[in-house]
Short mmCIF file of C-alpha atoms in Angstrom, two decimals:
data_model
loop_
_atom_site.label_atom_id
_atom_site.label_comp_id
_atom_site.label_asym_id
_atom_site.label_seq_id
_atom_site.Cartn_x
_atom_site.Cartn_y
_atom_site.Cartn_z
CA MET A 81 11.73 -35.64 6.41
CA SER A 82 14.47 -32.76 6.86
CA ARG A 83 13.62 -29.14 7.48
CA ASN A 84 16.13 -26.93 5.44
CA ILE A 85 15.42 -23.61 7.10
CA ILE A 86 15.25 -20.71 4.43
CA LEU A 87 14.01 -17.72 6.65
CA THR A 88 14.75 -17.28 10.19
CA LYS A 89 12.24 -15.46 12.84
CA GLN A 90 14.89 -12.22 12.48
CA GLU A 91 15.08 -12.57 8.50
CA ILE A 92 10.94 -12.76 8.28
CA GLU A 93 10.96 -9.63 10.33
CA HIS A 94 13.54 -7.81 8.12
CA LYS A 95 11.41 -9.01 5.05
CA ILE A 96 8.27 -7.71 6.57
CA LYS A 97 9.81 -4.17 7.54
CA ARG A 98 11.17 -4.05 4.03
CA ILE A 99 7.81 -4.89 2.29
CA ALA A 100 5.98 -2.39 4.53
CA TYR A 101 8.42 0.36 3.32
CA GLN A 102 7.96 -0.42 -0.12
CA ILE A 103 4.29 -0.43 0.08
CA TYR A 104 4.69 3.13 1.89
CA GLU A 105 6.74 4.24 -1.01
CA THR A 106 4.19 2.78 -3.35
CA PHE A 107 0.99 4.32 -1.61
CA VAL A 108 2.37 7.42 -0.05
CA ASP A 109 -0.07 9.57 -1.57
CA GLU A 110 -3.03 7.57 -0.22
CA GLU A 111 -4.82 8.27 3.12
CA GLU A 112 -6.20 4.88 3.58
CA ILE A 113 -5.21 1.43 1.91
CA VAL A 114 -6.56 -2.14 2.57
CA ILE A 115 -4.22 -5.11 2.95
CA ALA A 116 -6.30 -8.10 2.17
CA GLY A 117 -4.63 -11.34 3.37
CA ILE A 118 -5.51 -14.92 2.02
CA ALA A 119 -6.46 -16.95 5.04
CA THR A 120 -4.57 -18.44 7.10
CA ASN A 121 -1.02 -17.71 6.71
CA GLY A 122 -1.44 -14.84 4.21
CA PHE A 123 -3.88 -12.89 6.62
CA ILE A 124 -1.25 -13.49 9.43
CA PHE A 125 1.39 -12.22 7.12
CA ALA A 126 -1.07 -9.28 6.15
CA LYS A 127 -1.51 -8.19 9.99
CA LYS A 128 2.44 -8.30 10.38
CA ILE A 129 3.01 -5.92 7.48
CA ALA A 130 0.16 -3.66 8.69
CA LEU A 131 1.67 -3.31 12.29
CA VAL A 132 4.80 -2.15 10.58
CA LEU A 133 3.26 0.05 8.26
CA GLU A 134 1.22 1.74 10.80
CA SER A 135 4.29 2.54 12.74
CA ILE A 136 6.21 4.00 10.01
CA SER A 137 3.49 5.94 8.10
CA PRO A 138 0.48 7.92 8.65
CA ILE A 139 -1.53 5.98 6.23
CA LYS A 140 -4.75 4.23 7.70
CA VAL A 141 -4.77 0.58 7.32
CA SER A 142 -7.84 -1.62 6.96
CA LEU A 143 -7.38 -5.35 7.09
CA CYS A 144 -9.37 -7.66 5.08
CA GLU A 145 -9.42 -11.54 5.42
CA VAL A 146 -9.82 -13.48 2.08
CA GLN A 147 -11.40 -16.74 2.45
CA ILE A 148 -10.49 -19.01 -0.57
CA ASN A 149 -10.64 -22.92 -1.11
CA LYS A 150 -7.28 -23.60 -2.33
CA GLN A 151 -8.34 -27.30 -3.46
CA ASN A 152 -11.28 -25.73 -5.59
CA PRO A 153 -10.33 -22.02 -6.09
CA GLN A 154 -13.52 -21.28 -8.37
CA LEU A 155 -15.93 -21.42 -5.42
CA PRO A 156 -17.19 -18.18 -4.29
CA ILE A 157 -14.45 -16.10 -2.37
CA HIS A 158 -15.41 -14.46 0.75
CA THR A 159 -13.76 -11.46 2.29
CA SER A 160 -14.20 -9.93 5.95
CA LEU A 161 -15.09 -6.68 4.49
CA PRO A 162 -17.96 -5.77 2.11
CA LYS A 163 -16.74 -4.74 -1.48
CA GLU A 164 -17.91 -1.06 -0.50
CA GLN A 165 -15.42 -0.62 2.00
CA TYR A 166 -12.29 -1.31 -0.39
CA ALA A 167 -13.97 0.15 -3.48
CA ASN A 168 -11.85 3.27 -4.69
CA LYS A 169 -8.89 2.51 -2.26
CA GLY A 170 -5.63 1.18 -2.85
CA LEU A 171 -5.43 -2.57 -2.20
CA ILE A 172 -2.41 -5.12 -1.66
CA LEU A 173 -3.32 -8.78 -1.60
CA VAL A 174 -0.84 -10.63 0.49
CA ASP A 175 -0.01 -14.39 0.79
CA ASP A 176 2.67 -16.36 2.39
CA VAL A 177 3.84 -18.50 -0.43
CA LEU A 178 3.46 -17.85 -4.34
CA ASN A 179 3.78 -21.35 -5.48
CA SER A 180 1.70 -22.19 -8.87
CA GLY A 181 -0.05 -18.98 -8.82
CA THR A 182 -3.42 -20.50 -8.57
CA THR A 183 -4.77 -19.03 -5.44
CA LEU A 184 -3.24 -15.68 -6.15
CA ILE A 185 -4.82 -15.24 -9.39
CA TYR A 186 -8.52 -16.40 -8.43
CA ALA A 187 -8.20 -13.97 -5.52
CA VAL A 188 -7.06 -11.43 -7.92
CA ARG A 189 -10.15 -11.94 -10.14
CA HIS A 190 -12.29 -11.63 -7.31
CA PHE A 191 -11.10 -8.03 -6.52
CA ILE A 192 -10.95 -7.22 -10.52
CA ASP A 193 -14.60 -6.59 -10.18
CA VAL A 194 -14.22 -3.69 -7.78
CA PRO A 195 -13.10 -0.44 -9.04
CA LEU A 196 -9.70 0.20 -6.97
CA LYS A 197 -7.21 2.98 -7.11
CA LYS A 198 -4.39 0.90 -7.15
CA PHE A 199 -3.81 -2.77 -6.92
CA LYS A 200 -0.70 -4.84 -5.79
CA THR A 201 0.25 -8.25 -4.42
CA ALA A 202 2.83 -9.11 -1.92
CA VAL A 203 4.16 -12.48 -0.79
CA LEU A 204 6.83 -13.71 2.11
CA VAL A 205 8.36 -16.51 -0.55
CA ASP A 206 7.84 -16.42 -4.35
CA ARG A 207 8.84 -20.11 -5.66
CA ASN A 208 8.94 -19.18 -9.59
CA HIS A 209 6.95 -22.31 -10.35
CA LYS A 210 4.05 -20.16 -12.02
CA LYS A 211 1.21 -22.10 -13.85
CA TYR A 212 -0.70 -18.58 -14.38
CA PRO A 213 0.59 -15.15 -15.32
CA VAL A 214 0.54 -13.88 -11.87
CA LYS A 215 3.41 -11.79 -10.08
CA ALA A 216 4.22 -10.39 -6.70
CA ASP A 217 4.97 -6.73 -6.36
CA PHE A 218 6.52 -7.04 -3.20
CA LYS A 219 8.23 -10.28 -2.04
CA GLY A 220 10.37 -11.29 0.78
CA ILE A 221 12.38 -13.87 -1.08
CA SER A 222 12.65 -15.59 -4.61
CA LEU A 223 13.34 -19.45 -4.58
CA SER A 224 14.20 -21.64 -7.57
CA THR A 225 13.13 -24.77 -6.31
CA SER A 226 12.36 -28.38 -7.70
CA LEU A 227 8.60 -29.18 -8.01
CA LEU A 228 8.86 -31.93 -5.35
CA GLU A 229 10.09 -29.47 -2.90
CA HIS A 230 7.49 -27.76 -0.64
CA VAL A 231 7.92 -24.31 1.27
CA HIS A 232 6.39 -24.23 4.73
CA VAL A 233 5.80 -20.89 6.45
CA ILE A 234 5.27 -21.15 10.22
CA PHE A 235 3.87 -18.21 12.27
CA ASP A 236 3.06 -19.46 15.75
CA GLN A 237 1.79 -18.17 18.80
CA ASP A 238 5.26 -18.25 20.58
CA ASN A 239 6.44 -15.71 17.74
CA ASP A 240 8.94 -18.51 16.51
CA ASP A 241 8.42 -17.66 12.94
CA CYS A 242 10.19 -19.58 10.38
CA ALA A 243 10.17 -20.62 6.72
CA TYR A 244 11.49 -24.12 5.66
CA LEU A 245 12.04 -26.13 2.58
CA SER A 246 10.92 -29.89 2.64
#
């Protein structure tokens, strides 16, 4: 199976920096925000955004890992932070790839039950094959692909990150 690289390590770093600046502009009046990443790759992506955001702004960033069953998203969703820790704050829900929108819409639904000041979404790759009316407020790249193609995002320990189409 061929790997068609769509984002190199340097391009991913650039997208992360750009998204961090967009988040800063959107939440400039906030003292603290929560960045909630969908496990596993979404949380890694969220941590990378949080690192850049903390280096460019005075905003205090809390990280939250969101555990969702991607095969059966209506099962209960678990977060690493209790609801009280993100209530009445700005929150950004982060995932690596927005494919059909199923994972993101169920995760959004989970956070809707909590009063938030502002709620936004961020993804590295938006595929434009949505089954649900969900959008990414911040995105690294938008791709129009065939339904047979798959986007893979690799965040590895050797920091040899990339995104490819197969």
